[in-house]
Coordinates of C-alpha atoms and ligand atoms in Angstrom, one line a residue:
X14 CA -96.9 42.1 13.9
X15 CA -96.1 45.7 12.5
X16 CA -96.1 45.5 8.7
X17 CA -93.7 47.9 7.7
X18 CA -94.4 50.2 4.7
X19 CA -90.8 52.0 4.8
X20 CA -87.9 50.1 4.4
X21 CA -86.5 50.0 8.1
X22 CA -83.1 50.4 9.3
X23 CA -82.1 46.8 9.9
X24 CA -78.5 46.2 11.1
X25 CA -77.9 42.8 11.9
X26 CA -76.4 42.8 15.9
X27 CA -74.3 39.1 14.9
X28 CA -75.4 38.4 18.8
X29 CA -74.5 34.4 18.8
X30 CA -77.3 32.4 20.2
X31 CA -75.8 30.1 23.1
X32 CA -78.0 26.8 24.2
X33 CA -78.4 25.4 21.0
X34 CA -76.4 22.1 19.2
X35 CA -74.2 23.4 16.7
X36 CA -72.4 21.5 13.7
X37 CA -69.1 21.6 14.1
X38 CA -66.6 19.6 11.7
X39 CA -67.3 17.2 9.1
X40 CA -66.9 13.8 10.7
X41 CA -64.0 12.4 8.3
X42 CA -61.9 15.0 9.9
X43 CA -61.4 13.8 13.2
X44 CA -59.2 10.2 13.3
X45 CA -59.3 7.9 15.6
X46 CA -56.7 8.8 18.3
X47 CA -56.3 12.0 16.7
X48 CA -56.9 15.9 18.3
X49 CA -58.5 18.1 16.4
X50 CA -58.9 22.0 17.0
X51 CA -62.0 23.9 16.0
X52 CA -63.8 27.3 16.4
X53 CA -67.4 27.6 17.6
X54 CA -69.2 30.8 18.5
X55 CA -64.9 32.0 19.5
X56 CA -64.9 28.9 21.9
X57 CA -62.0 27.1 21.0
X58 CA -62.3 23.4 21.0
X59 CA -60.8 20.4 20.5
X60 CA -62.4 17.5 19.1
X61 CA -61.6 13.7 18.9
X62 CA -62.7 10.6 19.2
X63 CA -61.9 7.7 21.2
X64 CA -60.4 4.2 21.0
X65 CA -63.8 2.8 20.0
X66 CA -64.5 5.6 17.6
X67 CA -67.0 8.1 19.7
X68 CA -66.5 11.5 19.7
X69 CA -65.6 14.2 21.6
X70 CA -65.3 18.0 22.4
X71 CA -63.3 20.1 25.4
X72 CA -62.9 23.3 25.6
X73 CA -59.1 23.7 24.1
X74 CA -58.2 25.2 27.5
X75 CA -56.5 23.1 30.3
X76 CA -58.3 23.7 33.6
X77 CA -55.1 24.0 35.4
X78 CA -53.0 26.9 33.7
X79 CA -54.7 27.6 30.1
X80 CA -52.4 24.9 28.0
X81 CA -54.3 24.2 24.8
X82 CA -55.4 20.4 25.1
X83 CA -55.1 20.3 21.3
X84 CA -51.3 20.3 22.5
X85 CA -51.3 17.3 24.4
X86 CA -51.6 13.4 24.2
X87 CA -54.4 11.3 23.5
X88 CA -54.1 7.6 23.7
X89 CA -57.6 6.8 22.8
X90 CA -58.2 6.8 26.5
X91 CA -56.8 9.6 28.3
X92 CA -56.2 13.3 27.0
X93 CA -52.5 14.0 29.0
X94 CA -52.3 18.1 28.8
X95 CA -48.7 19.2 27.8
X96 CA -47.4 20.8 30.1
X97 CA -47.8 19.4 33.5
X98 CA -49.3 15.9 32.4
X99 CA -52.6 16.4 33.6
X100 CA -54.7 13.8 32.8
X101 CA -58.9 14.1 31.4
X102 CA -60.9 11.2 30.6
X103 CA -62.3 13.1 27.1
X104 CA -66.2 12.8 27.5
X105 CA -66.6 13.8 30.9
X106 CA -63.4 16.2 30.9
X107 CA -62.9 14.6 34.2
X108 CA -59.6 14.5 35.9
X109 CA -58.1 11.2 36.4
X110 CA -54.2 12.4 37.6
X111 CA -52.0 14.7 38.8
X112 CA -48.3 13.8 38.3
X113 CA -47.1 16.5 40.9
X114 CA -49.2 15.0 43.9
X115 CA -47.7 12.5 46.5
X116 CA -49.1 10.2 48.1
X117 CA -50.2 11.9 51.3
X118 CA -51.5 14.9 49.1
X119 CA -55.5 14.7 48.7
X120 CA -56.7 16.9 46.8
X121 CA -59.4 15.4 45.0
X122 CA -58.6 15.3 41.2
X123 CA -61.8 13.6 40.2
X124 CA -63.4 16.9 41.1
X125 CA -61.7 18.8 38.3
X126 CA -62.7 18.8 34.9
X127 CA -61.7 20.3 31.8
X128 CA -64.7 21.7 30.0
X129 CA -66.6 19.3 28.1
X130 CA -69.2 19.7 25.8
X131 CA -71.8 17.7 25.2
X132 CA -71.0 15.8 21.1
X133 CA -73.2 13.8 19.2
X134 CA -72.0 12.4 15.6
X135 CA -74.8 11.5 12.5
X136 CA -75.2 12.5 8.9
X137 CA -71.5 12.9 8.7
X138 CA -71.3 15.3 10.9
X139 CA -69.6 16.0 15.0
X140 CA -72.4 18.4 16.5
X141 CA -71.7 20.4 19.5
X142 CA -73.9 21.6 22.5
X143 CA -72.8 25.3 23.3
X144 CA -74.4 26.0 26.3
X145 CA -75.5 29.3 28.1
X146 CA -72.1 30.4 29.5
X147 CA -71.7 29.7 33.2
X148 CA -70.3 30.4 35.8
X149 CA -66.4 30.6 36.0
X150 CA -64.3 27.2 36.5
X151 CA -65.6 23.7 34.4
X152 CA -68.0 21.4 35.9
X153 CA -69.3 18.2 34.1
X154 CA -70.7 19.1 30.5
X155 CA -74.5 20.5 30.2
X156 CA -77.3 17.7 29.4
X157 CA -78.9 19.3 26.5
X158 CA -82.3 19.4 26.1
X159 CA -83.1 18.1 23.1
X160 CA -81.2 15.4 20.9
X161 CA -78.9 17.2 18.3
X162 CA -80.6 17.8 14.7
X163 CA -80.9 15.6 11.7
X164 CA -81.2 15.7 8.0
X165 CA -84.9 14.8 7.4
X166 CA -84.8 11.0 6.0
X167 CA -88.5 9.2 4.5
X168 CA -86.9 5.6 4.0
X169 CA -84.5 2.9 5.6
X170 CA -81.9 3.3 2.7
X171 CA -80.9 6.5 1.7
X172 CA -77.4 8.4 0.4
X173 CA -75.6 11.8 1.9
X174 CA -73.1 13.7 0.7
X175 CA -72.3 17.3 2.3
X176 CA -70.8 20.5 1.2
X177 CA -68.6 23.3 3.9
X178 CA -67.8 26.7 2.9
X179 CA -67.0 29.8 5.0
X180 CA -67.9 33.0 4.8
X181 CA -66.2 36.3 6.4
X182 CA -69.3 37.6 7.3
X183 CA -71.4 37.5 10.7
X184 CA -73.8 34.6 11.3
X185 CA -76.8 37.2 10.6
X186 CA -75.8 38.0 7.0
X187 CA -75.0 34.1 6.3
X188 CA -78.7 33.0 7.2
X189 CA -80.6 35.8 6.1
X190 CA -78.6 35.2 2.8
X191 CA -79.5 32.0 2.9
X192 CA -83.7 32.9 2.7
X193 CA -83.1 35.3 0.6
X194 CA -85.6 34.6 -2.1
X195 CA -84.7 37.4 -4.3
X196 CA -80.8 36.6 -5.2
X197 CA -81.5 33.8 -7.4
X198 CA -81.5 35.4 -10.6
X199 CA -78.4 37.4 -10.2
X200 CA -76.5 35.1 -8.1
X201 CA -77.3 31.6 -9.7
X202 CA -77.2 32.2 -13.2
X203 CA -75.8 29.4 -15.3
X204 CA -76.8 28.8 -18.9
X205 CA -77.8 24.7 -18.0
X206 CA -79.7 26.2 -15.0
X207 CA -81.8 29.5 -15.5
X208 CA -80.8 33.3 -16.8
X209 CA -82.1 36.3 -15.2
X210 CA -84.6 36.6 -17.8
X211 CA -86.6 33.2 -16.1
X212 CA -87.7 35.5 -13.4
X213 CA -91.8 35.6 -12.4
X214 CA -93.7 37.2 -9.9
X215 CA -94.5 34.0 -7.3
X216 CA -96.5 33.5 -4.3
X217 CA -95.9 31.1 -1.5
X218 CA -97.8 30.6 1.3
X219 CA -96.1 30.6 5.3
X220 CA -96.7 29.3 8.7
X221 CA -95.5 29.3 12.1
X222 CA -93.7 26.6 13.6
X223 CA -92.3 26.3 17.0
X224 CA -88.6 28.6 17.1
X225 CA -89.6 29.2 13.6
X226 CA -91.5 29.0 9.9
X227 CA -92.0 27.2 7.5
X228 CA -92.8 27.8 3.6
X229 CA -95.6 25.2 3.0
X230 CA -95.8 22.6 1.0
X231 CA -95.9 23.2 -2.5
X232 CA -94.9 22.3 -6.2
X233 CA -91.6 24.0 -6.8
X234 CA -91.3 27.0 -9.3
X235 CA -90.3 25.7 -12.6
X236 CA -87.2 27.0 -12.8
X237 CA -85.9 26.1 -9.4
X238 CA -83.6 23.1 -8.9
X239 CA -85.4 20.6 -7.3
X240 CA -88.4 20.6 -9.9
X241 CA -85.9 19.9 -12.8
X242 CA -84.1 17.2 -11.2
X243 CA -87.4 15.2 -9.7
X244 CA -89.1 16.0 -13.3
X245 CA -87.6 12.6 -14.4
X246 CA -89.3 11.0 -11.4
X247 CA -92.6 11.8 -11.4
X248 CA -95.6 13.9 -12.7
X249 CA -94.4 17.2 -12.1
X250 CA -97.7 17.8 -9.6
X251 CA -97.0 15.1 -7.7
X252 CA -94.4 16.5 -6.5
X253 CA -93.9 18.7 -3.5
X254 CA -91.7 21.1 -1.2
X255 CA -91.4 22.0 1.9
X256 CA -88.8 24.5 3.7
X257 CA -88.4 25.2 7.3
X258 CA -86.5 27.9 9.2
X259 CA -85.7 27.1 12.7
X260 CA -83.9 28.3 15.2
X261 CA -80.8 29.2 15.6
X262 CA -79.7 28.3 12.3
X263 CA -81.2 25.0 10.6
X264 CA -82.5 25.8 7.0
X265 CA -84.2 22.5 6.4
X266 CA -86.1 21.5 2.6
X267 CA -87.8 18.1 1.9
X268 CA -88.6 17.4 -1.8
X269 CA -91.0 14.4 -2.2
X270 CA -92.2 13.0 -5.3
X271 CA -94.8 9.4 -4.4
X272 CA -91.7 7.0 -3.1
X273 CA -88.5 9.3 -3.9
X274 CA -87.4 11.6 -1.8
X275 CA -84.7 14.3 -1.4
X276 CA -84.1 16.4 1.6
X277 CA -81.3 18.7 3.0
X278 CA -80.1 20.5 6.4
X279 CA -78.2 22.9 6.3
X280 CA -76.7 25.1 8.9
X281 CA -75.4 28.6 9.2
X282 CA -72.3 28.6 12.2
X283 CA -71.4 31.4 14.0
X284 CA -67.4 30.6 14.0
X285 CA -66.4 34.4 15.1
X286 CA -68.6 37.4 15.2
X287 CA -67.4 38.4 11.9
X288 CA -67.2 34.8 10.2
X289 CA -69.3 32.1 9.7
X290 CA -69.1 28.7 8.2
X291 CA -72.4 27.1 5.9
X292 CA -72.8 23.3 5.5
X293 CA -75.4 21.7 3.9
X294 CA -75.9 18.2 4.1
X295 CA -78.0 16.5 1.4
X296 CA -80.2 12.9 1.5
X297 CA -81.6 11.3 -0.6
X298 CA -83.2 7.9 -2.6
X299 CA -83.4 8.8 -5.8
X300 CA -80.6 8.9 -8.6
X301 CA -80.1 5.6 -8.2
X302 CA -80.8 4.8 -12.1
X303 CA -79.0 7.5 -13.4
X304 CA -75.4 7.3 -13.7
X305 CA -73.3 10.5 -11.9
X306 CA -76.3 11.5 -10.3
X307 CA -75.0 11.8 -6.7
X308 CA -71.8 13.6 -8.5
X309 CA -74.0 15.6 -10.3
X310 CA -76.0 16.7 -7.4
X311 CA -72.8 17.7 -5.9
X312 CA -72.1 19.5 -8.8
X313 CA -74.5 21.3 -8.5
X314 CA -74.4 22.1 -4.9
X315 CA -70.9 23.0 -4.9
X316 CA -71.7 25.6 -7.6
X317 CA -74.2 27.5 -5.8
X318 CA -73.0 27.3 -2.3
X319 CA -69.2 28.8 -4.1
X320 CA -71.5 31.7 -5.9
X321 CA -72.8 32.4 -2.4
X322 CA -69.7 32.6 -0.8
X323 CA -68.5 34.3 -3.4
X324 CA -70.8 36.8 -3.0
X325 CA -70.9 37.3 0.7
X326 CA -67.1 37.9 0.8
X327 CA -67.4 40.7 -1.8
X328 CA -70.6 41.6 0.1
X329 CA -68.0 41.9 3.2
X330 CA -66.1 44.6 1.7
X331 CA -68.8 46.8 1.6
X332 CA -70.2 46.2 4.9
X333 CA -66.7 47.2 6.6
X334 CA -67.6 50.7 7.3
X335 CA -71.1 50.3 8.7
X336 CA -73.2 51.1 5.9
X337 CA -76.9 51.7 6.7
X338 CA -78.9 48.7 5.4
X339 CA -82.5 48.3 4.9
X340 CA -85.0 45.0 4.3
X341 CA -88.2 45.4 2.2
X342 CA -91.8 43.3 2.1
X343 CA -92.3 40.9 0.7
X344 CA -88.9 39.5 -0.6
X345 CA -87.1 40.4 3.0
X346 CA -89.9 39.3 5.4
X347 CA -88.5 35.9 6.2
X348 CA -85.0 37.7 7.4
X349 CA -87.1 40.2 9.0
X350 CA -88.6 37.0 11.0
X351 CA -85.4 35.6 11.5
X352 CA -84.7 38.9 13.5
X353 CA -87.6 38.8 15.6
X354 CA -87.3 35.1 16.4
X355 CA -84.4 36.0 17.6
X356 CA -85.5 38.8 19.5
X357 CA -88.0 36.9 20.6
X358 CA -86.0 33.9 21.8
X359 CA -83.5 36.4 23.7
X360 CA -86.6 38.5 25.5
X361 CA -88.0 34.9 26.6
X362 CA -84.5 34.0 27.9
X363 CA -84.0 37.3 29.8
X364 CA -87.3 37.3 31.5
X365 CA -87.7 33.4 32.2
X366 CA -91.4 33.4 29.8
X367 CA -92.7 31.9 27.5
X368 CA -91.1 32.6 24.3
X369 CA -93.7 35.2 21.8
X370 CA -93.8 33.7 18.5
X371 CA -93.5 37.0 16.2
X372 CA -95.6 35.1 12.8
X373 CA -99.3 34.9 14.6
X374 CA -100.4 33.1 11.1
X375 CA -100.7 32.0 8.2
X376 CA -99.2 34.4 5.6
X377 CA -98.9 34.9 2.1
X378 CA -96.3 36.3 0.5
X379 CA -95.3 37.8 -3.0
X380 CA -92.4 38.6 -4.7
X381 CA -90.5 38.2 -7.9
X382 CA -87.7 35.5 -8.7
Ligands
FES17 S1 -51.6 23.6 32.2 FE1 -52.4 21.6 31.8 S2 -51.5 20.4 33.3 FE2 -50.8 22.4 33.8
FE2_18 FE1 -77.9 31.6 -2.6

């Protein structure tokens, strides 16, 4: 890998990586019975679930003429499009009747489909598989590959609680925002948390992992979050972090401390080119002797995920007009990474290879926060 010495030129190209599951809506907004419409990489959806409560996505397009499904009638069963009564059974999007046909007609409706996605529902959470786009006209939905992701979890009983906010910039400036070790101090002040005078050159060691890296395991900085809640739990060097990137858009951190555990998964969604939408679900096992910690946590969460947001959609006015951007070493190499993974991941595609992991080792890194 070139190490570069210059700040580069580095303008994120908000290209949305297709084949990958995505998070889509919070699971306590689709009702049984119910249609719901969401956004995903400017794929218009609707969501739902069924009479027995599994859910579903279609493209929010009628096969026939374009109607929005999200229009139409859903019995638990059967999706019934608006405007000419075309009926979908809602997992498979396949077509079970056409009101106009008589009886000598046979055109075979069970070879129609609306476009179905591929759904999958845990850690409160509908996640969608967007696949590659295909050729024209639906077919059945795309097997994925791999199951959809989850929130990493260390024992049978644990809590969640999750946190949604969107952000008017492009998916590129979400995640690398979200790496970004260098914001903290100016970003996340608050007097019961840390001031900007708290900050200290640190060094954390990387590694490669497959689609992406990971910051090893370590005790966390003193003045980050995580160490001052699990200080109650344990021996402060007991206890240890670990944070994955991986592709396309998982930020992943498990805290352990001997039995007690806290972890998180959060994800950065492309919903338009210019606008993207960051959820973070939390897990955990501990708090469970202290009154108002889960509210707490949430608290806490809330706060910094509404400073970034905050942030980001003042950091969109500047970027209206193109400005020239640049990231530096050490405190930008992880979104310099993020750009080559993706790089990387788009070359493989292209050419049908191997994909070229761009971190060949172990690295160290420095910086002050
Ligand atoms: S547009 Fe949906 S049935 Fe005609
Ligand atoms: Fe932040």
């Amino acid at each position: 890998m070139n190490s570069f010495a210059i700040p580069q030129r580095q303008t994120p190209d908000a290209e949305m990586l297709f084949g990958f599951w995505y998070r889509a809506l919070p699971s306590e907004r689709v009702r049984h019975n119910r249609l719901q419409k969401a956004l995903l990489l400017e794929i218009p959806l609707v969501i739902g679930r069924d009479a027995h409560g599994r859910a579903f996505a279609l493209r929010d397009a009628c096969p026939h003429r374009g109607m929005p499904l999200s229009c139409g009638a859903f019995d638990g069963q059967q999706l019934e499009c608006s405007y000419h009564g075309w009926k979908f059974e809602p997992h498979s999007g396949q077509c079970q009747l056409i009101p106009s046909l008589t009886a000598d007609q046979k055109l075979r409706v069970d070879r129609i489909y609306a476009g179905a996605l591929a759904c999958a529902e845990h850690d409160d959470y509908i996640w969608v598989f967007v696949p590659e786009p295909g050729p024209a006209g639906a077919t059945r939905a795309e097997e994925p590959p791999v199951p959809a992701p989850r929130v990493p979890s260390f024992s049978p009983n644990y809590k969640l609680a999750y946190l949604s906010a969107e952000m008017p910039v492009n998916v590129d400036h979400g995640i690398i925002g979200l790496m970004d070790p260098a914001h903290g101090p100016f970003v996340h002040q608050a007097w019961w948390w840390r001031s900007r005078h708290s900050i200290h050159e640190k060094q954390k060691a990387f590694e490669p992992i497959p689609n992406g890296f990971r910051m090893s395991a370590h005790t966390p900085s003193s003045n980050s979050a995580p160490y001052k809640l699990l200080r109650f739990y344990g021996a402060a060097e007991a206890i240890t972090t670990t944070i994955d990137f991986v592709l396309p858009n998982l930020r992943s951190e498990t805290i352990r401390a001997g039995k007690f555990w806290f972890s998180s998964l959060t994800t950065v969604t492309p919903i338009t080119r210019n606008r993207c939408r960051i959820d973070v679900v939390a897990a955990w096992n501990i708090f469970r002797w202290l009154p108002f910690g889960p509210e707490l946590l949430k608290f806490v969460f809330a706060k910094f995920v509404e400073q970034d947001r905050r942030t980001m959609e003042l950091q969109a006015e500047g970027l209206k007009h193109d400005p020239h951007l640049m990231l530096i070493d050490d405190a930008d190499r992880p979104a310099k990474w993020y750009f080559q993974l993706k790089q990387a991941y788009l070359d493989a595609r292209r050419t049908g290879g191997e994909m070229r992991h761009p971190i060949p080792g172990p690295v160290t890194l420095k910086w002050r926060s």
